[in-house]
């Protein structure tokens, strides 16, 4: 069977006090830290993609640029 939605492990560093507060808040809301981070990332991606319709899905690499002019816009 083919999986279409494969999870990827992502490791990163953040200050311990920030992690501890985040953990407390997530527990208080009965939400895992992973679920909350997935929501943050999904919201960010959706927001950014709605601002720049120059991105499209590619079967080989996920998201790719259809036009390289976005680099010029970032430099302005």
JSON list of C-alpha atoms in Angstrom, two decimals:
[
{"chain": "A", "resi": 1, "resn": "UNK", "atom": "CA", "xyz": [0.00, 0.00, 0.00]},
{"chain": "A", "resi": 2, "resn": "UNK", "atom": "CA", "xyz": [1.28, 3.48, -0.87]},
{"chain": "A", "resi": 3, "resn": "UNK", "atom": "CA", "xyz": [1.35, 6.17, 1.83]},
{"chain": "A", "resi": 4, "resn": "UNK", "atom": "CA", "xyz": [0.45, 9.61, 0.58]},
{"chain": "A", "resi": 5, "resn": "UNK", "atom": "CA", "xyz": [0.97, 11.49, 3.84]},
{"chain": "A", "resi": 6, "resn": "UNK", "atom": "CA", "xyz": [4.33, 10.51, 5.33]},
{"chain": "A", "resi": 7, "resn": "UNK", "atom": "CA", "xyz": [5.42, 12.21, 8.54]},
{"chain": "A", "resi": 8, "resn": "UNK", "atom": "CA", "xyz": [8.95, 13.59, 8.81]},
{"chain": "A", "resi": 9, "resn": "UNK", "atom": "CA", "xyz": [10.91, 14.01, 12.02]},
{"chain": "A", "resi": 10, "resn": "UNK", "atom": "CA", "xyz": [12.11, 17.58, 12.58]},
{"chain": "A", "resi": 11, "resn": "UNK", "atom": "CA", "xyz": [14.57, 18.54, 15.34]},
{"chain": "A", "resi": 12, "resn": "UNK", "atom": "CA", "xyz": [15.39, 22.08, 16.36]},
{"chain": "A", "resi": 13, "resn": "UNK", "atom": "CA", "xyz": [16.69, 24.01, 19.35]},
{"chain": "A", "resi": 14, "resn": "UNK", "atom": "CA", "xyz": [14.85, 26.58, 21.41]},
{"chain": "A", "resi": 15, "resn": "UNK", "atom": "CA", "xyz": [15.41, 28.10, 24.84]},
{"chain": "A", "resi": 16, "resn": "UNK", "atom": "CA", "xyz": [14.41, 25.75, 27.68]},
{"chain": "A", "resi": 17, "resn": "UNK", "atom": "CA", "xyz": [12.14, 28.31, 29.40]},
{"chain": "A", "resi": 18, "resn": "UNK", "atom": "CA", "xyz": [10.23, 28.83, 26.15]},
{"chain": "A", "resi": 19, "resn": "UNK", "atom": "CA", "xyz": [9.86, 25.07, 25.63]},
{"chain": "A", "resi": 20, "resn": "UNK", "atom": "CA", "xyz": [8.65, 24.62, 29.21]},
{"chain": "A", "resi": 21, "resn": "UNK", "atom": "CA", "xyz": [6.02, 27.35, 28.91]},
{"chain": "A", "resi": 22, "resn": "UNK", "atom": "CA", "xyz": [4.88, 25.97, 25.56]},
{"chain": "A", "resi": 23, "resn": "UNK", "atom": "CA", "xyz": [4.59, 22.50, 27.09]},
{"chain": "A", "resi": 24, "resn": "UNK", "atom": "CA", "xyz": [2.53, 23.83, 30.03]},
{"chain": "A", "resi": 25, "resn": "UNK", "atom": "CA", "xyz": [0.17, 25.71, 27.73]},
{"chain": "A", "resi": 26, "resn": "UNK", "atom": "CA", "xyz": [-0.30, 22.74, 25.43]},
{"chain": "A", "resi": 27, "resn": "UNK", "atom": "CA", "xyz": [-1.05, 20.47, 28.40]},
{"chain": "A", "resi": 28, "resn": "UNK", "atom": "CA", "xyz": [-3.57, 22.97, 29.75]},
{"chain": "A", "resi": 29, "resn": "UNK", "atom": "CA", "xyz": [-5.34, 22.93, 26.37]},
{"chain": "A", "resi": 30, "resn": "UNK", "atom": "CA", "xyz": [-5.12, 19.12, 26.10]},
{"chain": "A", "resi": 31, "resn": "UNK", "atom": "CA", "xyz": [-3.14, 19.44, 22.89]},
{"chain": "A", "resi": 32, "resn": "UNK", "atom": "CA", "xyz": [0.19, 17.83, 22.09]},
{"chain": "A", "resi": 33, "resn": "UNK", "atom": "CA", "xyz": [3.12, 20.09, 21.29]},
{"chain": "A", "resi": 34, "resn": "UNK", "atom": "CA", "xyz": [3.43, 18.31, 17.93]},
{"chain": "A", "resi": 35, "resn": "UNK", "atom": "CA", "xyz": [-0.19, 19.02, 17.06]},
{"chain": "A", "resi": 36, "resn": "UNK", "atom": "CA", "xyz": [0.21, 22.70, 17.99]},
{"chain": "A", "resi": 37, "resn": "UNK", "atom": "CA", "xyz": [3.42, 23.07, 15.97]},
{"chain": "A", "resi": 38, "resn": "UNK", "atom": "CA", "xyz": [1.73, 21.40, 13.00]},
{"chain": "A", "resi": 39, "resn": "UNK", "atom": "CA", "xyz": [-1.08, 23.97, 13.27]},
{"chain": "A", "resi": 40, "resn": "UNK", "atom": "CA", "xyz": [1.42, 26.86, 13.46]},
{"chain": "A", "resi": 41, "resn": "UNK", "atom": "CA", "xyz": [3.31, 25.59, 10.43]},
{"chain": "A", "resi": 42, "resn": "UNK", "atom": "CA", "xyz": [0.15, 24.86, 8.43]},
{"chain": "A", "resi": 43, "resn": "UNK", "atom": "CA", "xyz": [-1.24, 28.33, 9.16]},
{"chain": "A", "resi": 44, "resn": "UNK", "atom": "CA", "xyz": [2.07, 29.96, 8.18]},
{"chain": "A", "resi": 45, "resn": "UNK", "atom": "CA", "xyz": [2.36, 28.00, 4.92]},
{"chain": "A", "resi": 46, "resn": "UNK", "atom": "CA", "xyz": [-1.26, 28.71, 3.99]},
{"chain": "A", "resi": 47, "resn": "UNK", "atom": "CA", "xyz": [-0.84, 32.42, 4.75]},
{"chain": "A", "resi": 48, "resn": "UNK", "atom": "CA", "xyz": [2.39, 32.74, 2.78]},
{"chain": "A", "resi": 49, "resn": "UNK", "atom": "CA", "xyz": [1.16, 30.73, -0.21]},
{"chain": "A", "resi": 50, "resn": "UNK", "atom": "CA", "xyz": [-1.94, 32.91, -0.42]},
{"chain": "A", "resi": 51, "resn": "UNK", "atom": "CA", "xyz": [0.33, 35.97, -0.68]},
{"chain": "A", "resi": 52, "resn": "UNK", "atom": "CA", "xyz": [2.54, 34.48, -3.39]},
{"chain": "A", "resi": 53, "resn": "UNK", "atom": "CA", "xyz": [0.61, 32.44, -5.98]},
{"chain": "A", "resi": 54, "resn": "UNK", "atom": "CA", "xyz": [3.88, 31.68, -7.78]},
{"chain": "A", "resi": 55, "resn": "UNK", "atom": "CA", "xyz": [4.20, 28.28, -6.09]},
{"chain": "A", "resi": 56, "resn": "UNK", "atom": "CA", "xyz": [2.80, 25.05, -7.46]},
{"chain": "A", "resi": 57, "resn": "UNK", "atom": "CA", "xyz": [2.81, 21.39, -6.53]},
{"chain": "A", "resi": 58, "resn": "UNK", "atom": "CA", "xyz": [5.37, 19.15, -8.14]},
{"chain": "A", "resi": 59, "resn": "UNK", "atom": "CA", "xyz": [5.20, 15.36, -7.96]},
{"chain": "A", "resi": 60, "resn": "UNK", "atom": "CA", "xyz": [8.97, 15.06, -7.71]},
{"chain": "A", "resi": 61, "resn": "UNK", "atom": "CA", "xyz": [9.86, 17.65, -5.05]},
{"chain": "A", "resi": 62, "resn": "UNK", "atom": "CA", "xyz": [6.66, 18.73, -3.30]},
{"chain": "A", "resi": 63, "resn": "UNK", "atom": "CA", "xyz": [6.55, 22.52, -3.62]},
{"chain": "A", "resi": 64, "resn": "UNK", "atom": "CA", "xyz": [8.59, 24.27, -6.28]},
{"chain": "A", "resi": 65, "resn": "UNK", "atom": "CA", "xyz": [8.82, 27.73, -7.76]},
{"chain": "A", "resi": 66, "resn": "UNK", "atom": "CA", "xyz": [7.23, 28.20, -11.16]},
{"chain": "A", "resi": 67, "resn": "UNK", "atom": "CA", "xyz": [8.92, 31.54, -11.54]},
{"chain": "A", "resi": 68, "resn": "UNK", "atom": "CA", "xyz": [12.23, 32.78, -10.12]},
{"chain": "A", "resi": 69, "resn": "UNK", "atom": "CA", "xyz": [11.14, 36.44, -9.93]},
{"chain": "A", "resi": 70, "resn": "UNK", "atom": "CA", "xyz": [10.18, 35.91, -6.29]},
{"chain": "A", "resi": 71, "resn": "UNK", "atom": "CA", "xyz": [13.88, 36.26, -5.41]},
{"chain": "A", "resi": 72, "resn": "UNK", "atom": "CA", "xyz": [13.88, 39.80, -6.79]},
{"chain": "A", "resi": 73, "resn": "UNK", "atom": "CA", "xyz": [10.84, 40.66, -4.68]},
{"chain": "A", "resi": 74, "resn": "UNK", "atom": "CA", "xyz": [12.57, 39.45, -1.53]},
{"chain": "A", "resi": 75, "resn": "UNK", "atom": "CA", "xyz": [15.57, 41.65, -2.17]},
{"chain": "A", "resi": 76, "resn": "UNK", "atom": "CA", "xyz": [13.52, 44.82, -2.53]}
]
